[in-house]
Amino acid sequence: MANITVLGGGTWGVALALLLDSNGHNVTVWSALEKEINDLKDNHAHKGLPGAVIPDSLSYTLDPETAATDKDLIIMAVASSFTRRTAKVFAPFIKDGQKIVTVAKGIEEETLMTQTQIVESEIPNAILAVLSGPSHAEEVSKMLPTTVVVGCEDLNNAECIADMFMRDVFRVYTSTDVLGIELGGSIKNVIALAAGISDGLGYGDNAKAAIITRGIAEMSRLGTAMGGKEATFAGLTGIGDLIVTCDSMHSRNRRAGILIGQGKSMQEAMDEVQQIVEGVYSAKAAKALADKYDISMPIVEQVNLVLFENKSALQAFNDLMGRERKNEIAK
């Protein structure tokens, strides 16, 4: 039995809290939002997880010091755009060697840092890991079969963290390719916006399959150029996560893309989805990384033009289809 704190009361943080509680761990949920904590305590439910019952065994706190003290594991589950702010708040209370696993997916636009890199820059005395893979919170909260990867530079620490999550409905692999895992988890959100846009335009399965396949090519080109392992992008946090995010209505990125394809603006789409659309926040960073490493990422480029330059979704798709002929396996 471990003492674990989940930072963030959103759908993913609460779904993981439910899983860990069912594994017999002592789980505390922290949030900076008092209303979020009160809703969980008073209603024993989360509006984003229909049908999930919040057990009495979960504990709650609004105090960072309480949340960080005497914990075997801290899970950074706030939205990626709030990771640095949260890490700054917790930094004074983190002991040397504290294990922290990030579960958000995103690249910081200003610094081009991944989530673990952000946390490490603010909390350098911690041991950092990442958990990622095809894992919609709605399904995890219902204990539907799910498989993910825990990445840490020290494999022993990855295995220790994986053991806390592992159970019959939640299979956890391990890896030392932290960078590859995080790049896959972040860039797939941008590709999922493109898949949703294709759906919104009324295109079919052929178009979506092309976006997924060529999206993997873009992700792999950039990831390996930055030092990630090619096999990672063919695994759960590459093609696995991309498939589920591009094809499921649980995916907020796909839903936002559908609305954009139907003619709504980026802001109108995000307002209608009513959740943080991580791909919007990673799109500029992904394009900046492509430029920095001189990597061709035409899908990412067109998504940026649609999101931030008012290019029509139809024209963006036509421009992708009309590109010069290429050798499929050429770098």
mmCIF file of C-alpha atoms in Angstrom:
data_model
loop_
_atom_site.group_PDB
_atom_site.id
_atom_site.type_symbol
_atom_site.label_atom_id
_atom_site.label_comp_id
_atom_site.label_asym_id
_atom_site.label_seq_id
_atom_site.Cartn_x
_atom_site.Cartn_y
_atom_site.Cartn_z
ATOM 1 C CA MET A 1 0.000 0.000 0.000
ATOM 2 C CA ALA A 2 1.379 3.390 -1.031
ATOM 3 C CA ASN A 3 0.556 6.968 -0.061
ATOM 4 C CA ILE A 4 -0.212 8.811 -3.288
ATOM 5 C CA THR A 5 -1.321 12.347 -4.116
ATOM 6 C CA VAL A 6 -2.999 13.272 -7.395
ATOM 7 C CA LEU A 7 -2.563 16.936 -8.317
ATOM 8 C CA GLY A 8 -5.629 18.020 -10.258
ATOM 9 C CA GLY A 9 -9.320 17.241 -9.992
ATOM 10 C CA GLY A 10 -10.011 16.954 -13.713
ATOM 11 C CA THR A 11 -11.259 13.820 -15.431
ATOM 12 C CA TRP A 12 -7.852 12.175 -15.897
ATOM 13 C CA GLY A 13 -6.635 12.900 -12.385
ATOM 14 C CA VAL A 14 -9.841 11.597 -10.818
ATOM 15 C CA ALA A 15 -9.920 8.512 -13.060
ATOM 16 C CA LEU A 16 -6.386 7.633 -11.932
ATOM 17 C CA ALA A 17 -7.324 8.339 -8.314
ATOM 18 C CA LEU A 18 -10.204 5.849 -8.636
ATOM 19 C CA LEU A 19 -7.894 3.245 -10.159
ATOM 20 C CA LEU A 20 -5.238 3.656 -7.479
ATOM 21 C CA ASP A 21 -7.836 3.610 -4.709
ATOM 22 C CA SER A 22 -9.208 0.349 -6.098
ATOM 23 C CA ASN A 23 -5.655 -1.012 -5.964
ATOM 24 C CA GLY A 24 -5.681 -0.455 -2.198
ATOM 25 C CA HIS A 25 -3.522 2.677 -2.023
ATOM 26 C CA ASN A 26 -4.155 5.709 0.206
ATOM 27 C CA VAL A 27 -5.048 8.382 -2.324
ATOM 28 C CA THR A 28 -5.345 12.142 -1.773
ATOM 29 C CA VAL A 29 -6.669 14.509 -4.439
ATOM 30 C CA TRP A 30 -5.373 18.096 -4.415
ATOM 31 C CA SER A 31 -6.772 20.957 -6.433
ATOM 32 C CA ALA A 32 -6.207 24.684 -6.483
ATOM 33 C CA LEU A 33 -9.965 25.065 -7.009
ATOM 34 C CA GLU A 34 -12.056 24.799 -3.837
ATOM 35 C CA LYS A 35 -15.233 24.209 -5.854
ATOM 36 C CA GLU A 36 -13.626 21.236 -7.585
ATOM 37 C CA ILE A 37 -12.743 19.630 -4.251
ATOM 38 C CA ASN A 38 -16.136 20.392 -2.726
ATOM 39 C CA ASP A 39 -17.963 18.886 -5.701
ATOM 40 C CA LEU A 40 -16.023 15.644 -5.377
ATOM 41 C CA LYS A 41 -16.566 15.449 -1.607
ATOM 42 C CA ASP A 42 -20.206 16.460 -1.567
ATOM 43 C CA ASN A 43 -21.527 14.826 -4.723
ATOM 44 C CA HIS A 44 -19.308 11.701 -4.933
ATOM 45 C CA ALA A 45 -19.317 12.192 -8.692
ATOM 46 C CA HIS A 46 -17.488 14.037 -11.450
ATOM 47 C CA LYS A 47 -19.491 15.666 -14.237
ATOM 48 C CA GLY A 48 -16.877 14.605 -16.783
ATOM 49 C CA LEU A 49 -17.023 10.944 -15.713
ATOM 50 C CA PRO A 50 -20.670 9.930 -16.000
ATOM 51 C CA GLY A 51 -21.490 6.804 -14.044
ATOM 52 C CA ALA A 52 -18.306 6.855 -11.956
ATOM 53 C CA VAL A 53 -18.886 6.816 -8.185
ATOM 54 C CA ILE A 54 -16.311 8.618 -6.032
ATOM 55 C CA PRO A 55 -15.645 6.437 -2.949
ATOM 56 C CA ASP A 56 -15.496 7.723 0.614
ATOM 57 C CA SER A 57 -11.969 6.335 0.898
ATOM 58 C CA LEU A 58 -10.473 9.184 -1.161
ATOM 59 C CA SER A 59 -9.004 12.109 0.778
ATOM 60 C CA TYR A 60 -8.903 15.743 -0.352
ATOM 61 C CA THR A 61 -6.862 18.830 0.356
ATOM 62 C CA LEU A 62 -6.376 22.371 -0.888
ATOM 63 C CA ASP A 63 -3.043 22.709 0.944
ATOM 64 C CA PRO A 64 0.138 22.015 -1.101
ATOM 65 C CA GLU A 65 2.255 21.134 1.932
ATOM 66 C CA THR A 66 -0.251 18.544 3.113
ATOM 67 C CA ALA A 67 -0.518 17.150 -0.398
ATOM 68 C CA ALA A 68 3.268 16.766 -0.744
ATOM 69 C CA THR A 69 4.232 15.462 2.704
ATOM 70 C CA ASP A 70 5.120 11.778 3.230
ATOM 71 C CA LYS A 71 4.057 10.604 -0.212
ATOM 72 C CA ASP A 72 5.440 7.620 -2.088
ATOM 73 C CA LEU A 73 4.247 9.094 -5.369
ATOM 74 C CA ILE A 74 2.891 12.417 -6.595
ATOM 75 C CA ILE A 75 0.938 12.461 -9.857
ATOM 76 C CA MET A 76 1.019 15.720 -11.831
ATOM 77 C CA ALA A 77 -2.409 15.585 -13.480
ATOM 78 C CA VAL A 78 -3.222 19.257 -14.039
ATOM 79 C CA ALA A 79 -3.738 20.422 -17.619
ATOM 80 C CA SER A 80 -0.423 20.888 -19.416
ATOM 81 C CA SER A 81 -0.825 24.673 -19.542
ATOM 82 C CA PHE A 82 -0.886 24.717 -15.707
ATOM 83 C CA THR A 83 2.044 22.360 -15.094
ATOM 84 C CA ARG A 84 4.701 25.012 -14.512
ATOM 85 C CA ARG A 85 2.477 27.072 -12.245
ATOM 86 C CA THR A 86 1.639 24.005 -10.158
ATOM 87 C CA ALA A 87 5.270 22.880 -9.979
ATOM 88 C CA LYS A 88 6.271 26.315 -8.680
ATOM 89 C CA VAL A 89 3.636 26.069 -5.948
ATOM 90 C CA PHE A 90 4.810 22.617 -4.847
ATOM 91 C CA ALA A 91 8.570 23.093 -5.181
ATOM 92 C CA PRO A 92 9.153 24.273 -1.566
ATOM 93 C CA PHE A 93 7.480 21.140 -0.162
ATOM 94 C CA ILE A 94 9.078 18.419 -2.315
ATOM 95 C CA LYS A 95 11.644 16.214 -0.572
ATOM 96 C CA ASP A 96 14.838 15.051 -2.290
ATOM 97 C CA GLY A 97 14.201 11.946 -4.367
ATOM 98 C CA GLN A 98 10.418 12.376 -4.384
ATOM 99 C CA LYS A 99 8.906 10.370 -7.259
ATOM 100 C CA ILE A 100 6.672 12.517 -9.486
ATOM 101 C CA VAL A 101 4.913 11.117 -12.554
ATOM 102 C CA THR A 102 3.429 13.487 -15.122
ATOM 103 C CA VAL A 103 0.296 12.353 -16.950
ATOM 104 C CA ALA A 104 -0.638 15.470 -18.946
ATOM 105 C CA LYS A 105 0.279 15.673 -22.629
ATOM 106 C CA GLY A 106 1.654 18.873 -24.069
ATOM 107 C CA ILE A 107 4.671 20.970 -25.039
ATOM 108 C CA GLU A 108 5.189 24.397 -23.486
ATOM 109 C CA GLU A 109 4.927 26.966 -26.253
ATOM 110 C CA GLU A 110 7.397 29.487 -24.821
ATOM 111 C CA THR A 111 10.208 27.048 -23.948
ATOM 112 C CA LEU A 112 9.413 23.989 -26.136
ATOM 113 C CA MET A 113 9.797 21.858 -22.998
ATOM 114 C CA THR A 114 7.923 18.621 -22.384
ATOM 115 C CA GLN A 115 5.996 18.089 -19.156
ATOM 116 C CA THR A 116 8.787 16.302 -17.279
ATOM 117 C CA GLN A 117 11.275 18.926 -18.441
ATOM 118 C CA ILE A 118 9.022 21.659 -17.061
ATOM 119 C CA VAL A 119 8.702 19.926 -13.684
ATOM 120 C CA GLU A 120 12.441 19.199 -13.549
ATOM 121 C CA SER A 121 13.241 22.865 -14.171
ATOM 122 C CA GLU A 122 11.107 23.859 -11.164
ATOM 123 C CA ILE A 123 11.700 20.800 -8.914
ATOM 124 C CA PRO A 124 15.224 19.564 -9.748
ATOM 125 C CA ASN A 125 15.463 17.392 -6.611
ATOM 126 C CA ALA A 126 12.643 15.044 -7.702
ATOM 127 C CA ILE A 127 12.731 11.783 -9.651
ATOM 128 C CA LEU A 128 10.640 12.363 -12.780
ATOM 129 C CA ALA A 129 8.618 9.859 -14.784
ATOM 130 C CA VAL A 130 5.793 9.947 -17.323
ATOM 131 C CA LEU A 131 2.694 7.781 -17.744
ATOM 132 C CA SER A 132 1.081 7.829 -21.178
ATOM 133 C CA GLY A 133 -0.761 5.737 -23.746
ATOM 134 C CA PRO A 134 -4.229 5.206 -25.238
ATOM 135 C CA SER A 135 -6.208 5.852 -22.081
ATOM 136 C CA HIS A 136 -9.413 7.877 -22.125
ATOM 137 C CA ALA A 137 -10.344 8.864 -18.585
ATOM 138 C CA GLU A 138 -13.978 7.905 -19.156
ATOM 139 C CA GLU A 139 -13.003 4.281 -19.803
ATOM 140 C CA VAL A 140 -10.398 4.050 -17.038
ATOM 141 C CA SER A 141 -12.966 5.318 -14.523
ATOM 142 C CA LYS A 142 -15.233 2.425 -15.572
ATOM 143 C CA MET A 143 -12.353 -0.051 -15.159
ATOM 144 C CA LEU A 144 -12.407 -0.974 -18.849
ATOM 145 C CA PRO A 145 -9.215 -2.689 -20.082
ATOM 146 C CA THR A 146 -6.434 -0.162 -20.738
ATOM 147 C CA THR A 147 -2.719 -0.429 -21.467
ATOM 148 C CA VAL A 148 -0.152 2.339 -20.915
ATOM 149 C CA VAL A 149 3.594 2.926 -20.539
ATOM 150 C CA VAL A 150 5.545 4.385 -17.613
ATOM 151 C CA GLY A 151 8.787 6.011 -18.708
ATOM 152 C CA CYS A 152 11.713 6.909 -16.473
ATOM 153 C CA GLU A 153 15.440 7.212 -17.157
ATOM 154 C CA ASP A 154 16.012 4.736 -14.304
ATOM 155 C CA LEU A 155 14.214 1.515 -15.216
ATOM 156 C CA ASN A 156 13.973 0.435 -11.558
ATOM 157 C CA ASN A 157 11.984 3.566 -10.751
ATOM 158 C CA ALA A 158 9.768 2.991 -13.805
ATOM 159 C CA GLU A 159 9.029 -0.528 -12.572
ATOM 160 C CA CYS A 160 8.297 0.708 -9.032
ATOM 161 C CA ILE A 161 5.780 3.257 -10.343
ATOM 162 C CA ALA A 162 4.255 0.774 -12.787
ATOM 163 C CA ASP A 163 3.602 -1.676 -9.946
ATOM 164 C CA MET A 164 1.456 0.925 -8.152
ATOM 165 C CA PHE A 165 -0.875 1.204 -11.174
ATOM 166 C CA MET A 166 -0.811 -2.367 -12.466
ATOM 167 C CA ARG A 167 -3.929 -4.508 -12.157
ATOM 168 C CA ASP A 168 -6.125 -6.845 -14.189
ATOM 169 C CA VAL A 169 -7.777 -4.008 -16.142
ATOM 170 C CA PHE A 170 -4.777 -1.662 -16.310
ATOM 171 C CA ARG A 171 -1.659 -3.145 -17.846
ATOM 172 C CA VAL A 172 1.516 -1.061 -17.551
ATOM 173 C CA TYR A 173 4.663 -1.448 -19.651
ATOM 174 C CA THR A 174 7.941 0.317 -18.837
ATOM 175 C CA SER A 175 10.448 2.274 -20.899
ATOM 176 C CA THR A 176 13.478 4.528 -20.496
ATOM 177 C CA ASP A 177 12.541 6.678 -23.529
ATOM 178 C CA VAL A 178 10.932 9.530 -21.619
ATOM 179 C CA LEU A 179 11.378 12.061 -24.426
ATOM 180 C CA GLY A 180 9.881 9.802 -27.088
ATOM 181 C CA ILE A 181 6.876 9.004 -24.904
ATOM 182 C CA GLU A 182 6.184 12.674 -24.228
ATOM 183 C CA LEU A 183 6.612 13.793 -27.827
ATOM 184 C CA GLY A 184 4.228 11.087 -29.023
ATOM 185 C CA GLY A 185 1.645 12.015 -26.410
ATOM 186 C CA SER A 186 1.835 15.702 -27.305
ATOM 187 C CA ILE A 187 2.019 15.686 -31.096
ATOM 188 C CA LYS A 188 -0.770 13.125 -31.477
ATOM 189 C CA ASN A 189 -3.170 15.757 -30.126
ATOM 190 C CA VAL A 190 -2.301 18.043 -33.038
ATOM 191 C CA ILE A 191 -2.782 15.201 -35.533
ATOM 192 C CA ALA A 192 -6.119 14.360 -33.860
ATOM 193 C CA LEU A 193 -7.299 17.906 -34.571
ATOM 194 C CA ALA A 194 -6.570 17.221 -38.243
ATOM 195 C CA ALA A 195 -8.481 13.927 -38.074
ATOM 196 C CA GLY A 196 -11.445 15.724 -36.543
ATOM 197 C CA ILE A 197 -11.289 18.442 -39.176
ATOM 198 C CA SER A 198 -11.432 15.712 -41.833
ATOM 199 C CA ASP A 199 -14.539 14.266 -40.153
ATOM 200 C CA GLY A 200 -16.093 17.716 -39.937
ATOM 201 C CA LEU A 201 -15.546 18.216 -43.661
ATOM 202 C CA GLY A 202 -17.470 15.012 -44.261
ATOM 203 C CA TYR A 203 -14.535 12.947 -45.473
ATOM 204 C CA GLY A 204 -14.397 9.226 -44.854
ATOM 205 C CA ASP A 205 -12.308 6.446 -43.363
ATOM 206 C CA ASN A 206 -9.718 6.614 -46.144
ATOM 207 C CA ALA A 207 -8.861 10.207 -45.313
ATOM 208 C CA LYS A 208 -8.631 9.528 -41.584
ATOM 209 C CA ALA A 209 -6.403 6.488 -42.118
ATOM 210 C CA ALA A 210 -4.102 8.673 -44.205
ATOM 211 C CA ILE A 211 -3.940 11.336 -41.508
ATOM 212 C CA ILE A 212 -3.130 8.757 -38.816
ATOM 213 C CA THR A 213 -0.466 7.050 -40.929
ATOM 214 C CA ARG A 214 1.207 10.214 -42.149
ATOM 215 C CA GLY A 215 0.852 11.674 -38.674
ATOM 216 C CA ILE A 216 2.946 8.805 -37.339
ATOM 217 C CA ALA A 217 5.538 9.594 -40.008
ATOM 218 C CA GLU A 218 5.691 13.239 -38.902
ATOM 219 C CA MET A 219 5.853 12.298 -35.230
ATOM 220 C CA SER A 220 8.618 9.743 -35.835
ATOM 221 C CA ARG A 221 10.724 12.091 -37.960
ATOM 222 C CA LEU A 222 10.711 14.785 -35.312
ATOM 223 C CA GLY A 223 11.008 12.434 -32.350
ATOM 224 C CA THR A 224 14.012 10.550 -33.640
ATOM 225 C CA ALA A 225 15.718 13.803 -34.678
ATOM 226 C CA MET A 226 15.355 14.975 -31.083
ATOM 227 C CA GLY A 227 16.725 11.743 -29.638
ATOM 228 C CA GLY A 228 13.641 9.588 -29.106
ATOM 229 C CA LYS A 229 13.619 5.915 -30.090
ATOM 230 C CA GLU A 230 11.864 4.996 -33.312
ATOM 231 C CA ALA A 231 10.225 1.957 -31.678
ATOM 232 C CA THR A 232 8.459 4.251 -29.198
ATOM 233 C CA PHE A 233 6.466 5.885 -31.991
ATOM 234 C CA ALA A 234 5.333 2.464 -33.238
ATOM 235 C CA GLY A 235 4.145 1.594 -29.717
ATOM 236 C CA LEU A 236 1.423 2.534 -27.270
ATOM 237 C CA THR A 237 2.405 6.184 -26.897
ATOM 238 C CA GLY A 238 2.847 6.643 -30.647
ATOM 239 C CA ILE A 239 0.482 4.867 -32.972
ATOM 240 C CA GLY A 240 -1.621 3.452 -30.100
ATOM 241 C CA ASP A 241 -2.451 6.818 -28.593
ATOM 242 C CA LEU A 242 -2.850 8.385 -32.025
ATOM 243 C CA ILE A 243 -5.437 5.806 -33.115
ATOM 244 C CA VAL A 244 -7.616 6.260 -30.036
ATOM 245 C CA THR A 245 -7.373 10.057 -30.091
ATOM 246 C CA CYS A 246 -8.191 10.326 -33.790
ATOM 247 C CA ASP A 247 -11.086 7.877 -33.769
ATOM 248 C CA SER A 248 -12.956 8.273 -30.469
ATOM 249 C CA MET A 249 -15.659 10.746 -29.502
ATOM 250 C CA HIS A 250 -14.107 10.719 -26.031
ATOM 251 C CA SER A 251 -11.296 12.716 -27.655
ATOM 252 C CA ARG A 252 -11.707 16.423 -27.047
ATOM 253 C CA ASN A 253 -9.135 17.123 -29.781
ATOM 254 C CA ARG A 254 -11.121 15.163 -32.363
ATOM 255 C CA ARG A 255 -14.391 16.797 -31.243
ATOM 256 C CA ALA A 256 -12.861 20.261 -31.530
ATOM 257 C CA GLY A 257 -11.498 19.374 -34.958
ATOM 258 C CA ILE A 258 -14.931 18.223 -36.126
ATOM 259 C CA LEU A 259 -16.407 21.587 -35.143
ATOM 260 C CA ILE A 260 -13.606 23.463 -36.912
ATOM 261 C CA GLY A 261 -14.143 21.344 -40.024
ATOM 262 C CA GLN A 262 -17.820 22.310 -39.881
ATOM 263 C CA GLY A 263 -16.841 25.977 -40.003
ATOM 264 C CA LYS A 264 -16.473 27.074 -36.380
ATOM 265 C CA SER A 265 -13.489 29.073 -35.174
ATOM 266 C CA MET A 266 -10.898 27.617 -32.835
ATOM 267 C CA GLN A 267 -12.375 29.529 -29.890
ATOM 268 C CA GLU A 268 -15.938 28.552 -30.738
ATOM 269 C CA ALA A 269 -14.875 24.915 -30.933
ATOM 270 C CA MET A 270 -13.091 25.010 -27.569
ATOM 271 C CA ASP A 271 -16.057 26.737 -25.955
ATOM 272 C CA GLU A 272 -18.412 24.049 -27.227
ATOM 273 C CA VAL A 273 -16.165 21.164 -26.139
ATOM 274 C CA GLN A 274 -16.004 22.760 -22.655
ATOM 275 C CA GLN A 275 -12.693 21.094 -21.850
ATOM 276 C CA ILE A 276 -9.084 22.064 -22.450
ATOM 277 C CA VAL A 277 -8.119 21.037 -25.994
ATOM 278 C CA GLU A 278 -4.446 20.195 -25.499
ATOM 279 C CA GLY A 279 -3.690 20.036 -29.225
ATOM 280 C CA VAL A 280 -4.381 23.751 -29.577
ATOM 281 C CA TYR A 281 -1.733 24.500 -26.965
ATOM 282 C CA SER A 282 0.824 22.099 -28.494
ATOM 283 C CA ALA A 283 0.341 23.029 -32.157
ATOM 284 C CA LYS A 284 2.605 26.098 -32.209
ATOM 285 C CA ALA A 285 5.256 24.298 -30.169
ATOM 286 C CA ALA A 286 5.208 21.294 -32.518
ATOM 287 C CA LYS A 287 5.635 23.609 -35.516
ATOM 288 C CA ALA A 288 8.471 25.470 -33.759
ATOM 289 C CA LEU A 289 10.252 22.173 -33.036
ATOM 290 C CA ALA A 290 9.817 21.118 -36.667
ATOM 291 C CA ASP A 291 11.421 24.387 -37.773
ATOM 292 C CA LYS A 292 14.219 24.076 -35.197
ATOM 293 C CA TYR A 293 15.159 20.559 -36.298
ATOM 294 C CA ASP A 294 14.367 21.181 -39.988
ATOM 295 C CA ILE A 295 11.764 18.406 -40.101
ATOM 296 C CA SER A 296 8.920 18.283 -42.639
ATOM 297 C CA MET A 297 5.564 18.160 -40.787
ATOM 298 C CA PRO A 298 2.929 19.261 -43.322
ATOM 299 C CA ILE A 299 -0.093 18.133 -41.258
ATOM 300 C CA VAL A 300 1.139 20.075 -38.227
ATOM 301 C CA GLU A 301 1.840 23.064 -40.467
ATOM 302 C CA GLN A 302 -1.672 23.088 -41.942
ATOM 303 C CA VAL A 303 -3.311 22.682 -38.515
ATOM 304 C CA ASN A 304 -1.418 25.769 -37.334
ATOM 305 C CA LEU A 305 -2.599 27.743 -40.356
ATOM 306 C CA VAL A 306 -6.210 26.776 -39.673
ATOM 307 C CA LEU A 307 -6.003 27.485 -35.930
ATOM 308 C CA PHE A 308 -4.037 30.721 -35.966
ATOM 309 C CA GLU A 309 -4.021 32.173 -39.512
ATOM 310 C CA ASN A 310 -7.724 31.850 -40.406
ATOM 311 C CA LYS A 311 -7.044 29.430 -43.243
ATOM 312 C CA SER A 312 -10.129 27.468 -44.211
ATOM 313 C CA ALA A 313 -10.179 23.809 -43.262
ATOM 314 C CA LEU A 314 -11.147 22.864 -46.819
ATOM 315 C CA GLN A 315 -8.212 24.758 -48.338
ATOM 316 C CA ALA A 316 -5.804 23.240 -45.817
ATOM 317 C CA PHE A 317 -6.930 19.734 -46.705
ATOM 318 C CA ASN A 318 -6.740 20.495 -50.443
ATOM 319 C CA ASP A 319 -3.195 21.772 -50.005
ATOM 320 C CA LEU A 320 -2.186 18.576 -48.194
ATOM 321 C CA MET A 321 -3.643 16.453 -50.990
ATOM 322 C CA GLY A 322 -2.015 18.593 -53.675
ATOM 323 C CA ARG A 323 1.546 18.395 -52.378
ATOM 324 C CA GLU A 324 4.345 17.233 -54.677
ATOM 325 C CA ARG A 325 4.617 13.449 -55.046
ATOM 326 C CA LYS A 326 6.967 11.818 -52.471
ATOM 327 C CA ASN A 327 8.584 8.453 -51.771
ATOM 328 C CA GLU A 328 6.578 7.059 -48.840
ATOM 329 C CA ILE A 329 9.532 5.834 -46.778
ATOM 330 C CA ALA A 330 11.903 8.716 -47.549
ATOM 331 C CA LYS A 331 13.084 10.690 -44.542
#
